XYZ file of N, CA and C in Angstrom:
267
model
N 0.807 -1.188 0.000
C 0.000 0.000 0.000
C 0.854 1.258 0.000
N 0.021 2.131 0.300
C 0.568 3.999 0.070
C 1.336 4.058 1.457
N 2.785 4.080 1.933
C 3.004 4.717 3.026
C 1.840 5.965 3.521
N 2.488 6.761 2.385
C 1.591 8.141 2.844
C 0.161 7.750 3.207
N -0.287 6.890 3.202
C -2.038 6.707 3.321
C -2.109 6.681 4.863
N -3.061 7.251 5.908
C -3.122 6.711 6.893
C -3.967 6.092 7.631
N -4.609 5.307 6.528
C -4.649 3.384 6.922
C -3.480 2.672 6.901
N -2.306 2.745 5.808
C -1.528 2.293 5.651
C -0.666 2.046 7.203
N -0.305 3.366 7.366
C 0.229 3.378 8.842
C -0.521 3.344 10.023
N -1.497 3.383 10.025
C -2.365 2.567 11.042
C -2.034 1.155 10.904
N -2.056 0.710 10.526
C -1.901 -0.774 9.995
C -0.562 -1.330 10.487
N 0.054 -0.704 9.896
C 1.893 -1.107 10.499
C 1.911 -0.604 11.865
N 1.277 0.431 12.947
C 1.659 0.498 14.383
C 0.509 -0.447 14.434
N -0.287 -1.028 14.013
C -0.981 -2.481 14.707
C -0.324 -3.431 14.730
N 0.773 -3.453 13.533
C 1.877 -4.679 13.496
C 3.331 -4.419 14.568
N 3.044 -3.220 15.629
C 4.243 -3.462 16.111
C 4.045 -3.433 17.719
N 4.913 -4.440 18.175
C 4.364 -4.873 19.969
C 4.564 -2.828 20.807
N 2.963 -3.335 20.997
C 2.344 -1.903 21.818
C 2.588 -0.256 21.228
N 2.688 -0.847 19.644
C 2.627 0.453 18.559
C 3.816 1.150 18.963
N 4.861 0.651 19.327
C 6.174 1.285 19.181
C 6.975 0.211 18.598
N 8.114 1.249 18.526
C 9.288 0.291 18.061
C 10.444 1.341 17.904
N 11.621 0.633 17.773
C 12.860 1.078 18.686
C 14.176 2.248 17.069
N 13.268 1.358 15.710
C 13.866 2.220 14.828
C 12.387 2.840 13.645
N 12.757 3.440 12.711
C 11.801 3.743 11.856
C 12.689 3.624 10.961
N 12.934 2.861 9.651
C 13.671 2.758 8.543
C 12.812 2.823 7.160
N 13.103 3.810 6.651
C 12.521 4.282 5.825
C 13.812 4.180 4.001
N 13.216 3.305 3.350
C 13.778 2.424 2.012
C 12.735 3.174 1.056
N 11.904 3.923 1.049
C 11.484 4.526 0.455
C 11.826 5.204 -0.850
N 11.302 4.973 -2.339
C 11.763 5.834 -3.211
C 10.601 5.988 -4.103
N 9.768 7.190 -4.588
C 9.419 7.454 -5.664
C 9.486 6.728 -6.966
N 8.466 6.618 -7.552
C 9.229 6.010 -9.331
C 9.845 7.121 -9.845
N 11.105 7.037 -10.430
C 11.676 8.144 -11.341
C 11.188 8.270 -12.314
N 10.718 9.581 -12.817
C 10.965 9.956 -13.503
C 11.846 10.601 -14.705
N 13.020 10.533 -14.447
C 14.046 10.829 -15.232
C 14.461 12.652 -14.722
N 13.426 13.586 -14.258
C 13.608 14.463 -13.548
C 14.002 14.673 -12.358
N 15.322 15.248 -12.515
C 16.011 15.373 -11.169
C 15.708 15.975 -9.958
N 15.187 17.395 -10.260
C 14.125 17.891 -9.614
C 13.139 17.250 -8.808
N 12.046 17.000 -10.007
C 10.939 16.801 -9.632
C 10.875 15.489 -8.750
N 12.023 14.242 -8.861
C 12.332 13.153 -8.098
C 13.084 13.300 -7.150
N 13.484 14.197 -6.883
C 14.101 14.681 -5.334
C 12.642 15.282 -4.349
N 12.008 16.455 -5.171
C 10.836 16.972 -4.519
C 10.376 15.504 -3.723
N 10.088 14.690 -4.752
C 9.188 13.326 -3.978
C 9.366 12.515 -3.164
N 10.638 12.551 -3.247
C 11.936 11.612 -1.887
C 11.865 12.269 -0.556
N 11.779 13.702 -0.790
C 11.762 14.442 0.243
C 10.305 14.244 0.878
N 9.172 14.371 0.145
C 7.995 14.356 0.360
C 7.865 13.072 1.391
N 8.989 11.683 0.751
C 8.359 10.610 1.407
C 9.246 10.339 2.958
N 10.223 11.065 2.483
C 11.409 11.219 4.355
C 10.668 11.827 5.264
N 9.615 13.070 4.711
C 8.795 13.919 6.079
C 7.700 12.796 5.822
N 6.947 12.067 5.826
C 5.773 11.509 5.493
C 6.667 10.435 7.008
N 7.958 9.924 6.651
C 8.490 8.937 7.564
C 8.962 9.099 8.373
N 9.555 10.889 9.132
C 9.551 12.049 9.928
C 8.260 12.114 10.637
N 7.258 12.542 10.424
C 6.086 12.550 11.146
C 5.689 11.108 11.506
N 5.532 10.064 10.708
C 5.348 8.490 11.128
C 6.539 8.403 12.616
N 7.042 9.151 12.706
C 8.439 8.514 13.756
C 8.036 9.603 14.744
N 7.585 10.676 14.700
C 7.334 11.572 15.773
C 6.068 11.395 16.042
N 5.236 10.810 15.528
C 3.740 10.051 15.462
C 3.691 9.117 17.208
N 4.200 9.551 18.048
C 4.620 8.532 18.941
C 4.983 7.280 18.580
N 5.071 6.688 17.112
C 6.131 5.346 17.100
C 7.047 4.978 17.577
N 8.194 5.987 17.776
C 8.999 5.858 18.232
C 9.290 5.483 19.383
N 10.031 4.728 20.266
C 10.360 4.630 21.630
C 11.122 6.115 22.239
N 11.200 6.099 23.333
C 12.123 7.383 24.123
C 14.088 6.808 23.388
N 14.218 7.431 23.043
C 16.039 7.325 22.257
C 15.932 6.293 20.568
N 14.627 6.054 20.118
C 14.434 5.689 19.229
C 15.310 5.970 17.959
N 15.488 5.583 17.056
C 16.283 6.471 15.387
C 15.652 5.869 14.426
N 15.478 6.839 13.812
C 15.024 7.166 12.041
C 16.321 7.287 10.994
N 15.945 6.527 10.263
C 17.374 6.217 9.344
C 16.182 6.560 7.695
N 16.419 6.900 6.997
C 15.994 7.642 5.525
C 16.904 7.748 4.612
N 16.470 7.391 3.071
C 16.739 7.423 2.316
C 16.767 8.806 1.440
N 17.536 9.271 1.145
C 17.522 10.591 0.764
C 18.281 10.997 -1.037
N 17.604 11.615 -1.836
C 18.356 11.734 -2.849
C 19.067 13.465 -2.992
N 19.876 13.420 -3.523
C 20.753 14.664 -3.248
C 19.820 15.839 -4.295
N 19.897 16.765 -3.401
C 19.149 18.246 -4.155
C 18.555 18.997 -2.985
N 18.412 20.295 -4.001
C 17.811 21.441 -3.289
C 17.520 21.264 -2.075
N 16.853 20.624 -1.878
C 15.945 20.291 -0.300
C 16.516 19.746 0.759
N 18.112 18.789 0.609
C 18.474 18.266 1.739
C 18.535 18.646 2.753
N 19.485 20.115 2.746
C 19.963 20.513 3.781
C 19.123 20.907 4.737
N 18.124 21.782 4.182
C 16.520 21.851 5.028
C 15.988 20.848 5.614
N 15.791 19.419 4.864
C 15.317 18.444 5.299
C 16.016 17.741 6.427
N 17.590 17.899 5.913
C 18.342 17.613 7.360
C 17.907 18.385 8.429
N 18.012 20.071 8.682
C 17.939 20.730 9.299
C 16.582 20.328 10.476
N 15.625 19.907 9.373
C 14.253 19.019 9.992
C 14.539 18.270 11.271
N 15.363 17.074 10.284
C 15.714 15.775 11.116
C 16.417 16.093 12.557
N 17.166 17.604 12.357
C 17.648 18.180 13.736
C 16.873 18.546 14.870
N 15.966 19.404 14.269
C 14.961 20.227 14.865
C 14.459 19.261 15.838
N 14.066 18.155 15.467
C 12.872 16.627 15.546
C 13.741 15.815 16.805
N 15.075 16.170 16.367
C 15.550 15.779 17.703
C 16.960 14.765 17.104
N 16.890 14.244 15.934
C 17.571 13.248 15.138
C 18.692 13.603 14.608
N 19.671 12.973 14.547
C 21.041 12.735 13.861
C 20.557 13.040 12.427
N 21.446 13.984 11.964
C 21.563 14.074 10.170
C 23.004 14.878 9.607
């Protein structure tokens, strides 16, 4: 199913003992399009989609989020995110 959907992730904290769990790993990629741009925009789209899933209370207390990231415009912000949130980037 749609990560982004949230049935989808309802579904997966039903699959995990007492709706936590200790990492969030996110393998996530867009279909390419051949646009570099526009396939970074969507990578990014799906790291905060797996950013909020992890601050969603999934996470345990010292939990980590590990993401797949493609290089462009948006990283450094998106890192900057992963800081803010509390996370290594």
């Amino acid at each position: 199913g749609d990560f982004q959907s949230p049935s989808v992730q309802e579904k997966i904290k039903s699959l995990l003992p007492r709706g936590r769990a200790d990492m969030v790993l996110s393998d996530m990629a867009p279909n390419t399009s051949g646009n570099r741009e526009q396939d970074h925009d969507r990578i990014v789209e799906l790291c905060r989609s797996a950013l909020s899933f992890a601050q969603g209370g999934v996470l345990r207390p010292g939990g980590k989020l590990l993401v797949k990231l493609f290089n462009g415009a948006d990283m450094d912000a998106f890192r900057g995110e992963m800081k803010d949130a509390g996370f290594q980037a």
